[in-house]
Short mmCIF file of C-alpha atoms and ligand atoms in Angstrom, two decimals:
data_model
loop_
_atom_site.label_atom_id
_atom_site.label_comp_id
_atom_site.label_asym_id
_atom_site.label_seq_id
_atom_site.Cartn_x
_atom_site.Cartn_y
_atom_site.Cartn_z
CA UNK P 1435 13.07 -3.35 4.25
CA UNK P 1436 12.61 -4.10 0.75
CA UNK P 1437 12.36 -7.12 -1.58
CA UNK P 1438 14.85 -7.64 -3.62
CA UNK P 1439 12.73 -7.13 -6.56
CA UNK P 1440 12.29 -3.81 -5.24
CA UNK P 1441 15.86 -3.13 -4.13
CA UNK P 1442 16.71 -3.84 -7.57
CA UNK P 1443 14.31 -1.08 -9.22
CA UNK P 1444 15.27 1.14 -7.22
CA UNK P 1445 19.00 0.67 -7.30
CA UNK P 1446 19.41 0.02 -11.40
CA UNK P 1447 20.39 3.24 -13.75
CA UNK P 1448 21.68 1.63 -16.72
CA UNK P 1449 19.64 2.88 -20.29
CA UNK P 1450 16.11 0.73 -20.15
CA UNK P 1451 15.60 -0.12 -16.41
CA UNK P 1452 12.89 2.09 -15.01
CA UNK P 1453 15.08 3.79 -12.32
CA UNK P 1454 17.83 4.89 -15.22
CA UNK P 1455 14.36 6.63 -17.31
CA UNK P 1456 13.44 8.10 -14.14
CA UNK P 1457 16.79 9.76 -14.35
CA UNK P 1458 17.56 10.51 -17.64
CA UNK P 1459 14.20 13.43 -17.35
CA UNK P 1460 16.47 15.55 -15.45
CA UNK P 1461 19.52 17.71 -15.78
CA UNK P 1462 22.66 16.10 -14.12
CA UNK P 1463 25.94 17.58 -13.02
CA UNK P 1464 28.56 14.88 -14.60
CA UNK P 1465 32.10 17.34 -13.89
CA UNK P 1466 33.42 20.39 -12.34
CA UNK P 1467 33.65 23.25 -14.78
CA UNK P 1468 37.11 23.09 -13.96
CA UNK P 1469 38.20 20.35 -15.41
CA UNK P 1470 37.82 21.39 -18.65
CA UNK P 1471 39.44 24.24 -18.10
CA UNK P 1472 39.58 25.93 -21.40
CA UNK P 1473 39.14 25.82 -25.30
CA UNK P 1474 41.18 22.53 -26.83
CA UNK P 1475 41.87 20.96 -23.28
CA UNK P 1476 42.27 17.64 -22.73
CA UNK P 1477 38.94 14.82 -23.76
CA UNK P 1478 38.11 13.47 -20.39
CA UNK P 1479 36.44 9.83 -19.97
CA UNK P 1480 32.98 9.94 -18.15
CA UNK P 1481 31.00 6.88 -17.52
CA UNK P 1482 27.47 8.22 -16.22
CA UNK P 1483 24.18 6.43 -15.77
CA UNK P 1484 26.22 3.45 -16.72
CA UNK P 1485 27.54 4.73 -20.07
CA UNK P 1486 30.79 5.40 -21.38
CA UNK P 1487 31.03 9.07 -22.77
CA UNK P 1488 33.67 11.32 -23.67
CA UNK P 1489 33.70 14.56 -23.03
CA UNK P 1490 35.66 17.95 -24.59
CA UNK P 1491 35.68 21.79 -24.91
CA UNK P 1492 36.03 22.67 -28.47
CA UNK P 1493 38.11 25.62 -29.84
CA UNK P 1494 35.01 28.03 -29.29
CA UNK P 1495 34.11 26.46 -25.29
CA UNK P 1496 31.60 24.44 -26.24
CA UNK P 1497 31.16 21.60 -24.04
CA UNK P 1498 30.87 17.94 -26.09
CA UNK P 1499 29.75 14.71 -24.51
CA UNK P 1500 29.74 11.79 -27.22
CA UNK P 1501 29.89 7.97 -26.88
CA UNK P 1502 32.99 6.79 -25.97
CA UNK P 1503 32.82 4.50 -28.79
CA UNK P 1504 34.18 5.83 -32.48
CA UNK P 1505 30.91 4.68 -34.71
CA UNK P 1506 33.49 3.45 -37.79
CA UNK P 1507 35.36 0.67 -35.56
CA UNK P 1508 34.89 1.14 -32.29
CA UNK P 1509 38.04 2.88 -31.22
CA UNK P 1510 37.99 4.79 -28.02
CA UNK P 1511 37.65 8.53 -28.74
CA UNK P 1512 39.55 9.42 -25.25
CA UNK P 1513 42.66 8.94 -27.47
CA UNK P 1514 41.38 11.88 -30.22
CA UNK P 1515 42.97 14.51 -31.11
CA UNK P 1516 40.58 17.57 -29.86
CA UNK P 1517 41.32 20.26 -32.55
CA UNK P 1518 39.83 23.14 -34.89
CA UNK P 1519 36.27 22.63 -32.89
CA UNK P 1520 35.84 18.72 -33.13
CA UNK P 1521 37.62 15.61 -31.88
CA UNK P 1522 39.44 13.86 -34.08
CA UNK P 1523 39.23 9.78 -33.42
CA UNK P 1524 43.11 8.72 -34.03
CA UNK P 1525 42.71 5.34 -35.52
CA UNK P 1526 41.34 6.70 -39.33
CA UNK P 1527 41.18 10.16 -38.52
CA UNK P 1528 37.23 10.93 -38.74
CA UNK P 1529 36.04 14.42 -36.60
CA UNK P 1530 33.11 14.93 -34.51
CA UNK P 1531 31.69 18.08 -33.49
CA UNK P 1532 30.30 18.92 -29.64
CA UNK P 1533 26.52 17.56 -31.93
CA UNK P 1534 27.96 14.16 -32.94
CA UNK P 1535 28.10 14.84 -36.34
CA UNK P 1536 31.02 13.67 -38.79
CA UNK P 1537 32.72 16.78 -40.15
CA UNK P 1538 35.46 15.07 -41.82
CA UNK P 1539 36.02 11.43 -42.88
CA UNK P 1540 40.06 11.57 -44.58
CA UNK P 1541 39.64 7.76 -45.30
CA UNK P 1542 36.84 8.00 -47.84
CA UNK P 1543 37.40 9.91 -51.14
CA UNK P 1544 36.75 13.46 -51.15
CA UNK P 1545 33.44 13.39 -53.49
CA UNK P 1546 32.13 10.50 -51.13
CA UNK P 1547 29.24 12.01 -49.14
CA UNK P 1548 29.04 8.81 -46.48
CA UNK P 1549 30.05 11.58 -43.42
CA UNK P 1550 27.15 13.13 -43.69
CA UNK P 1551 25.22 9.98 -43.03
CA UNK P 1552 27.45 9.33 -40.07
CA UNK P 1553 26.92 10.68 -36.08
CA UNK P 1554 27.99 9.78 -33.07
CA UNK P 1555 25.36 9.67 -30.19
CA UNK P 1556 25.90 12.98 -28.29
CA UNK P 1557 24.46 14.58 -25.25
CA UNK P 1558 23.45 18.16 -24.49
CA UNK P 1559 25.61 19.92 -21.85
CA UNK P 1560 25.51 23.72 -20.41
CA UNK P 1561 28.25 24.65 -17.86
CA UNK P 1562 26.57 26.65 -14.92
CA UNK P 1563 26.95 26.83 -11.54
CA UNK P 1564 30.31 25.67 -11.16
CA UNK P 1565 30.01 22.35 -12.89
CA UNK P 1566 28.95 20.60 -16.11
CA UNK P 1567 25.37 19.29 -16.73
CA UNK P 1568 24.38 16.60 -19.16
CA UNK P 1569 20.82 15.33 -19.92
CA UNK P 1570 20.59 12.13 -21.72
CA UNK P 1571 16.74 11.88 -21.94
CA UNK P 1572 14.86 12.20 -25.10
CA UNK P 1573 15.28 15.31 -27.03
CA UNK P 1574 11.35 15.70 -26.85
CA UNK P 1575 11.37 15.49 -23.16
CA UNK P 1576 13.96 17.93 -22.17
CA UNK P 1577 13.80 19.80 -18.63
CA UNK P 1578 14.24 22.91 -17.47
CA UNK P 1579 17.89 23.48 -15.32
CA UNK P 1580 17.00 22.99 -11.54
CA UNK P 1581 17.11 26.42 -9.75
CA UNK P 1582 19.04 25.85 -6.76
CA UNK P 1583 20.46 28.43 -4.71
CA UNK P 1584 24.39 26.94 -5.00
CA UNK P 1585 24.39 27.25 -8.90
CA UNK P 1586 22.66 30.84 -8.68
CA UNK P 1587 24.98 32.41 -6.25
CA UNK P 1588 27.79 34.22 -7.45
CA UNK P 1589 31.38 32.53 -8.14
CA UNK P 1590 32.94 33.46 -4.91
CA UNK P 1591 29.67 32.81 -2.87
CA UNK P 1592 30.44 29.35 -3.28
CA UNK P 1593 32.77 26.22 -3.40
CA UNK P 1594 32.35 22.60 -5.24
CA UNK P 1595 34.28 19.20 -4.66
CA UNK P 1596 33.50 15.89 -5.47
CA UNK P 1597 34.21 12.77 -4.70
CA UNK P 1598 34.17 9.21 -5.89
CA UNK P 1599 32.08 7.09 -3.61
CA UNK P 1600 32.29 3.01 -4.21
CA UNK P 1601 28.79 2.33 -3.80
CA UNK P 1602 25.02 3.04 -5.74
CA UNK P 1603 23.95 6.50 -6.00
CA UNK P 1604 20.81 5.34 -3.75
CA UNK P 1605 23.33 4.69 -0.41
CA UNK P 1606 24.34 8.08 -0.65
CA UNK P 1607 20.72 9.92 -1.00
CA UNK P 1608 19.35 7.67 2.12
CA UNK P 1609 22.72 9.24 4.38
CA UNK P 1610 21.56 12.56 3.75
CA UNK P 1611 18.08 11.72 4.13
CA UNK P 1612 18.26 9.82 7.26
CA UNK P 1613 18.76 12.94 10.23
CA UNK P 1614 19.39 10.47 13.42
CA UNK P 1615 22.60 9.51 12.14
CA UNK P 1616 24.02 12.56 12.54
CA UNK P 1617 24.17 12.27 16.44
CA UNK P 1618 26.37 9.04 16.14
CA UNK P 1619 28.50 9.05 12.95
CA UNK P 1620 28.88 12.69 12.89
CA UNK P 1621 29.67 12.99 16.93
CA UNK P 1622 32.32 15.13 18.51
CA UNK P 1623 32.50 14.53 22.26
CA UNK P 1624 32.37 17.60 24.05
CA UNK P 1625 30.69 18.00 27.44
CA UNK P 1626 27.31 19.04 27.38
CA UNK P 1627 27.98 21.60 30.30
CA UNK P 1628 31.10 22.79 29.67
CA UNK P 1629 29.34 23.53 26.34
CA UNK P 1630 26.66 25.22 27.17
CA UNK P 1631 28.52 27.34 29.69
CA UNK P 1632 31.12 28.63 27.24
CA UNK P 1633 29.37 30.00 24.34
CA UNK P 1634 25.65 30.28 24.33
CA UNK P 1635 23.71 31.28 21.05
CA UNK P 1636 22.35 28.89 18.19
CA UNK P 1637 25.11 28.02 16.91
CA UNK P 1638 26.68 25.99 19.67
CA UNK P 1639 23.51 25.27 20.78
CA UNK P 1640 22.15 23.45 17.63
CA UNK P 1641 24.27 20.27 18.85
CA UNK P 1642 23.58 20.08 21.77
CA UNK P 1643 20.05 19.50 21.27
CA UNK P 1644 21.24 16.38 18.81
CA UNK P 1645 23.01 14.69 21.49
CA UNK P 1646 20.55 15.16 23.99
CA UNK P 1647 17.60 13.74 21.99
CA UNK P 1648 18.94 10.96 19.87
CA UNK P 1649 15.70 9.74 18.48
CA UNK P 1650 14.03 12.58 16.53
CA UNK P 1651 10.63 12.25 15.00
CA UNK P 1652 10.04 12.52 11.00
CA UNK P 1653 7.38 14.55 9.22
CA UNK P 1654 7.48 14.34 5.39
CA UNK P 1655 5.85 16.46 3.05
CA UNK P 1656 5.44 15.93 -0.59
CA UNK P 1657 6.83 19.18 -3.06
CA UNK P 1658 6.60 20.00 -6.60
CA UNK P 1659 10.40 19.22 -6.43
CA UNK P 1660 10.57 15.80 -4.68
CA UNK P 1661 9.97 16.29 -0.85
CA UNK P 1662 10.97 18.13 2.60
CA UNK P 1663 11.64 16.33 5.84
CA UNK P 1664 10.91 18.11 9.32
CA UNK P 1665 13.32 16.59 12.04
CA UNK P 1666 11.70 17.10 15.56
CA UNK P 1667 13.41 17.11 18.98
CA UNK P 1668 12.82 18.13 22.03
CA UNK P 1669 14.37 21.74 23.26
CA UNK P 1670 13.61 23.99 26.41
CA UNK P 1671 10.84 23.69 27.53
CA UNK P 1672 7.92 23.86 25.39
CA UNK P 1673 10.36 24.09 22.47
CA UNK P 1674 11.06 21.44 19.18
CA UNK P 1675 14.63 21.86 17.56
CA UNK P 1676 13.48 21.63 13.78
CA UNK P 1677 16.01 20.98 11.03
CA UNK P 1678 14.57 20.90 7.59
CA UNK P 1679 15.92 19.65 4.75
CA UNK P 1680 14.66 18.61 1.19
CA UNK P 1681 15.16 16.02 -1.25
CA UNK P 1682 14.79 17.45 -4.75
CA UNK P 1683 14.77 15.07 -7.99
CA UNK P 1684 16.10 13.06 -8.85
CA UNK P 1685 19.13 12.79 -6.11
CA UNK P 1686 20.16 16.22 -4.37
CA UNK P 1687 20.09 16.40 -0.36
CA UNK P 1688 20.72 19.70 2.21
CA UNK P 1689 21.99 20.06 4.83
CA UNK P 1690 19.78 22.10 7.63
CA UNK P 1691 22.23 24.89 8.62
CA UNK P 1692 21.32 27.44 11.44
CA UNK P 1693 20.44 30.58 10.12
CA UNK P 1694 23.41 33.21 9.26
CA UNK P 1695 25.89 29.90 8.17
CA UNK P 1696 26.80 28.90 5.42
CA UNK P 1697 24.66 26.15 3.83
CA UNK P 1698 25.78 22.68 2.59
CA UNK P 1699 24.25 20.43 0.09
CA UNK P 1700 24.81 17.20 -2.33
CA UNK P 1701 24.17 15.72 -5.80
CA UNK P 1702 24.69 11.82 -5.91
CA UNK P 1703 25.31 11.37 -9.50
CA UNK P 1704 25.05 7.77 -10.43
CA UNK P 1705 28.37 6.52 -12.64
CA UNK P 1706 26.96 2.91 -12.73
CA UNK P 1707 25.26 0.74 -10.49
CA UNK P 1708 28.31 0.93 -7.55
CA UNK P 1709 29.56 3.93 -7.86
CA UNK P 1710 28.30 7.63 -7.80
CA UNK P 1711 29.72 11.18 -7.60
CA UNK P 1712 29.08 12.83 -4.33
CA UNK P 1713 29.21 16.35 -5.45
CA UNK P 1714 29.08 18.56 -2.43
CA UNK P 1715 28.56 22.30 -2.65
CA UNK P 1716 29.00 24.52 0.14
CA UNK P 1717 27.24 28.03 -0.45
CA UNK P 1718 26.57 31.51 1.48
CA UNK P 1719 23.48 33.20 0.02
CA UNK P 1720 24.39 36.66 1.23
CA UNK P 1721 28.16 36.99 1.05
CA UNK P 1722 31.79 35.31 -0.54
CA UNK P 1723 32.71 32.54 1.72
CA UNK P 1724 35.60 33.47 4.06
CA UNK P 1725 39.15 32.32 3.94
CA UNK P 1726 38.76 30.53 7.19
CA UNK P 1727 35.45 28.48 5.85
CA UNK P 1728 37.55 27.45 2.27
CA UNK P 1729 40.56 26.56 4.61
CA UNK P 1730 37.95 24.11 6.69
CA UNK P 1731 36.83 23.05 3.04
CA UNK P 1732 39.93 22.22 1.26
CA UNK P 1733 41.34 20.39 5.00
CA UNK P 1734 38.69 17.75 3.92
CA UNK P 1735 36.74 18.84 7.28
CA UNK P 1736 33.48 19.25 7.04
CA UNK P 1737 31.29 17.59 4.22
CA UNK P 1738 33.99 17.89 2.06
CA UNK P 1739 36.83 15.46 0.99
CA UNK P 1740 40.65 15.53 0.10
CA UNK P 1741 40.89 13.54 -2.80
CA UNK P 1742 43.41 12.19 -5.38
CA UNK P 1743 43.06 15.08 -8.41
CA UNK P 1744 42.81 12.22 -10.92
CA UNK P 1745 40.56 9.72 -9.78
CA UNK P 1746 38.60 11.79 -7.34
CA UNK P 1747 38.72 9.06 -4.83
CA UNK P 1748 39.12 9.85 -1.18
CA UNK P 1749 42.60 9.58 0.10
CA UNK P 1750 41.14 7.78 3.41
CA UNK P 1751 39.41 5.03 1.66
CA UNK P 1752 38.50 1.08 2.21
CA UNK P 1753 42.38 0.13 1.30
CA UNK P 1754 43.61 1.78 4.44
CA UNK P 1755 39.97 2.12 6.57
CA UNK P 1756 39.43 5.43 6.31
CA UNK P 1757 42.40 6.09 8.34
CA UNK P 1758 40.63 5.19 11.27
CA UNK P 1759 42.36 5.74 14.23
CA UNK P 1760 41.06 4.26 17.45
CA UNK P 1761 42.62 6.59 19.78
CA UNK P 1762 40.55 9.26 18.43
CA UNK P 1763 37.46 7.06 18.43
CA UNK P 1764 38.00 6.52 21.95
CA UNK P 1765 38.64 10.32 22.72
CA UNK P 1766 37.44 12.05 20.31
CA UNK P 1767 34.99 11.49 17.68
CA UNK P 1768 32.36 8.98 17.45
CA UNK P 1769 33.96 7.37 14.10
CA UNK P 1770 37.80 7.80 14.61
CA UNK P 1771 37.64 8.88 10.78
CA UNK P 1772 38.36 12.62 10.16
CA UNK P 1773 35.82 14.68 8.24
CA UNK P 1774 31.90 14.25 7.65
CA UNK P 1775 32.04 13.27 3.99
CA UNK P 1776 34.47 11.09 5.02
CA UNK P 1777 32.74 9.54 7.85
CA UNK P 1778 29.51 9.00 5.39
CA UNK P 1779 31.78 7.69 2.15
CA UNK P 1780 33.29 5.13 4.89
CA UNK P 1781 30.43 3.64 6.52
CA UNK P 1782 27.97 3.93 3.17
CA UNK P 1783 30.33 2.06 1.31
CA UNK P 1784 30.99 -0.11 4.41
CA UNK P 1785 27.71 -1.89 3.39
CA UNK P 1786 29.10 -2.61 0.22
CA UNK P 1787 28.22 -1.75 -3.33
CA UNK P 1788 24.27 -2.33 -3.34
CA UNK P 1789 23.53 -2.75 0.30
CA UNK P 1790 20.93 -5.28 0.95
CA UNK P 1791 17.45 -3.81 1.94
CA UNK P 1792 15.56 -7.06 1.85
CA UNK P 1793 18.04 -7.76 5.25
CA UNK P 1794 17.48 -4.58 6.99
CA UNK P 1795 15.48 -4.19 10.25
CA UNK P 1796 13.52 -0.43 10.22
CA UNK P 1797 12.79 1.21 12.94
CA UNK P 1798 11.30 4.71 13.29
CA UNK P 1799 14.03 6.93 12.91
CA UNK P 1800 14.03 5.18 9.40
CA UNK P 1801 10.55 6.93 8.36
CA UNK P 1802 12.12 9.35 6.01
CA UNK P 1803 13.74 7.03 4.18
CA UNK P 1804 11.40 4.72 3.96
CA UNK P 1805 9.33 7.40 2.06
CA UNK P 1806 12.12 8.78 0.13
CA UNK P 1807 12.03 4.45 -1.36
CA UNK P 1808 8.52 4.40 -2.10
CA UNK P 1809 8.26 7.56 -3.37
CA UNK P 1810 11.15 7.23 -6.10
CA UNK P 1811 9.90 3.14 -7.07
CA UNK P 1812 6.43 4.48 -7.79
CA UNK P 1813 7.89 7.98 -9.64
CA UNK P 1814 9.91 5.73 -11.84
CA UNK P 1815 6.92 3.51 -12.44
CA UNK P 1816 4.75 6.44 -13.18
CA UNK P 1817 7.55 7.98 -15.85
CA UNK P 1818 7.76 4.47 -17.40
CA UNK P 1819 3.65 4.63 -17.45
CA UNK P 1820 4.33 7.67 -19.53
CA UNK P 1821 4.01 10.50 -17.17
CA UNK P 1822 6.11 13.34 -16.29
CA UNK P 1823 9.00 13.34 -13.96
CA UNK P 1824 8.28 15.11 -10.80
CA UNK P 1825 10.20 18.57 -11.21
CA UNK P 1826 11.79 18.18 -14.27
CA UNK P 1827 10.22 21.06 -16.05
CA UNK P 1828 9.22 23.23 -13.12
CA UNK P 1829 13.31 24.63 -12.74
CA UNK P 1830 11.80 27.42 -9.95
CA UNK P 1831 10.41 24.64 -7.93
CA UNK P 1832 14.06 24.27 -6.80
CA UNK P 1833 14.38 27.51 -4.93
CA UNK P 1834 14.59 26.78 -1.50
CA UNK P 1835 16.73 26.47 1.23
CA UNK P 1836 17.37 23.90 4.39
CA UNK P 1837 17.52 24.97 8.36
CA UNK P 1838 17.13 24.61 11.27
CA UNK P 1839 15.52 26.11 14.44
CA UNK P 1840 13.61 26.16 17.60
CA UNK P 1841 10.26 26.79 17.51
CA UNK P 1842 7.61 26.48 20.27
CA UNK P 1843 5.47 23.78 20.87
CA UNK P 1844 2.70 25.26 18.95
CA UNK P 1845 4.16 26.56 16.14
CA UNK P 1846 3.64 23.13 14.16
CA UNK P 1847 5.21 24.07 10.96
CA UNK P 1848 4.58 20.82 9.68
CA UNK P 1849 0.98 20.45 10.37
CA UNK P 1850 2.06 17.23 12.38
CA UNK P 1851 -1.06 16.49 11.90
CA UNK P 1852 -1.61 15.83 8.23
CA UNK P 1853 1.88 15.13 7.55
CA UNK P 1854 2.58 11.91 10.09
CA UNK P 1855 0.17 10.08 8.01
CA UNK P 1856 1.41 10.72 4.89
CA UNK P 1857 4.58 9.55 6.36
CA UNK P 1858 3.32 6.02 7.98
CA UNK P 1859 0.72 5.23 5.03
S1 FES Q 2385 37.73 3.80 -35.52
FE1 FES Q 2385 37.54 5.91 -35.40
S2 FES Q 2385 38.11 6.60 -37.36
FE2 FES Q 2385 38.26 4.46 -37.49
FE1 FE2 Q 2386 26.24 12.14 7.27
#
């Protein structure tokens, strides 16, 4: 558990609180490239960190993300006109380029020099990987781009959604953090035998081993980029299943995948304080990702989500539960809610907005997360101290890659040993 003092520095992103500094170090995806699709599209409202922003591409496909708010009056500049590389606010007619500055003020008199005095807060973007990135630190402090595999493979290797989950960004980081919960919520019935007998190899073996030992033990390792998590459960005989997965800064999570699969990973962008983008990125590292995977993808199956174009909301959401359907949840599937992202968006935001950790009851399947807590409540009090962000200029730090195998007893690629401690102290 945590106190509610805690819960609260953890949870809060808006500009001052120590959580939202911890944040604005770092390079965030804020939108898919594709949607700003070209030169002179149409301004899109973002609210991020808890601000409202507008963004554009200008006539040369520059990306601009200004303040929502016009600086003469106050008028929204969602409504402006985007135009000749600058949007024009539509209530007096001033211009801003993708920099925030005034380039033409038609209310004043042509000899009056008072646009030149006038900006508009703006934010640095660059549009790689698939989607947009904004940092809204201090121009002083800017990081490097995080290196991670999904934005370095090529276009085809790999395949974006997002989603609009309806709770804080934290919810969504401690699902892909917290491994046991993936032999409940995530559950297929299937019989173990008729399983096993079927198909053998890793692939259908790698569940197996996740319904047969439902309470895995955590080893957590600190990293230049955050930290990695070793799952451990029992195998064959003399054999651990390990699934590894990281948590880079400030909020992206992986998905261990058998080797040979394709790999699976999220960003949980904070809008406000309850609500966050779950950006999920599926990714191959050696080849394009088959027609059969994208079909699985775009069905919503998988970590991925069908959701309205607009609003990016799921279209199984709390107004209808998920689409739950009981019959499946008796037969079935664990949940009786189709899809993992689904599954997670339904019973993360099930807890409500800001769920509260001063209520919760941890047990030891809860290690990971319990780390992951500490760990980001003392990095934000060590940025607000004045000290670097962990990872935020070290971009290479980010190459690496989740998975998940079995390894003999002895292998110990945790060093148990060492690492169990840092996990319990
Ligand atoms: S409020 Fe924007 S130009 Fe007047
Ligand atoms: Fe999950």
């Amino acid at each position: 558990m945590l106190s509610i003092e805690d819960n609260e520095y953890l949870t809060k992103i808006g500009p001052g609180t120590p959580m939202g500094t911890l944040f604005r170090r770092y390079w965030m995806p804020f939108l898919m490239s594709s949607e700003l699709p070209g030169p002179d599209c149409d301004p899109l409202r973002v609210r991020l960190l808890g601000e409202d922003l507008v963004a554009f591409r200008d006539t040369n496909g520059n990306v601009g993300l200004l303040d929502n708010y016009c600086p003469h009056r106050r008028a929204s500049l969602f409504f402006g006109r985007n135009e000749e590389c600058g949007l024009r606010c539509v209530y007096h007619g001033w211009k801003f380029d993708v920099d925030g500055n005034c380039v033409d003020m038609p209310s004043e008199p042509a000899e009056s020099n008072f646009k030149d005095k006038v900006h508009v807060t703006s934010y640095p973007t660059q549009d790689w990987g698939g989607v947009l990135w904004a940092y809204l630190g201090p121009q002083d402090q800017t990081p490097e781009l995080p290196q991670l595999e999904w934005a370095r493979v090529p276009e085809d290797h790999r395949f974006v959604t997002k989603r609009r989950q309806e709770t804080n960004w934290a919810q969504g980081v401690e699902g892909g953090v917290d491994s046991s919960h993936v032999s409940f919520l995530h559950r297929v019935f299937a019989d173990v035998q008729e399983m096993k007998a079927g198909k053998d190899g890793f692939l259908v073996q790698r569940p197996i081993y996740m319904i047969q030992d439902k309470s895995p033990k955590f080893f957590v390792r600190d990293t230049p980029y955050g930290f990695a998590i070793g799952a451990r459960r029992n195998a064959e005989e003399g054999h651990y299943y390990w699934r590894f997965s990281q948590v880079m800064m400030p909020a992206y999570t992986i998905i261990p995948s058998a080797a040979g699969r394709y790999l699976t990973g999220h960003a949980w962008v904070p809008i406000d304080d309850e609500n966050c983008w779950a950006f999920t990125f599926s990714w191959h590292p050696d080849r394009p990702l088959t027609e059969e995977e994208l079909e699985i993808f775009r069905a919503g199956d998988q970590n991925h989500a069908v959701v309205d174009p607009i609003t990016f909301r799921n279209f199984a959401n709390a107004d209808n539960d998920y689409l739950i359907d009981r019959e499946m949840q008796r037969n079935y599937n664990y949940t009786g809610v189709r899809g993992v992202g689904t599954q997670d968006t339904a019973i993360q935001e099930s807890m409500g907005p800001i769920t509260g950790r001063s209520k919760e009851h941890l047990g030891t399947s809860d290690t990971a997360m319990i780390y992951w807590r500490r760990l980001m409540i003392d990095l934000a009090k060590a940025v607000m101290d004045g000290a670097e962000a962990r990872g935020a200029k070290d971009g290479e730090a980010y190459r690496i890659r989740g998975g998940a195998m079995v390894l003999p007893h002895d292998a110990d690629p945790f060093e148990t040993s060492r690492t169990e401690l840092l996990a319990t102290s």
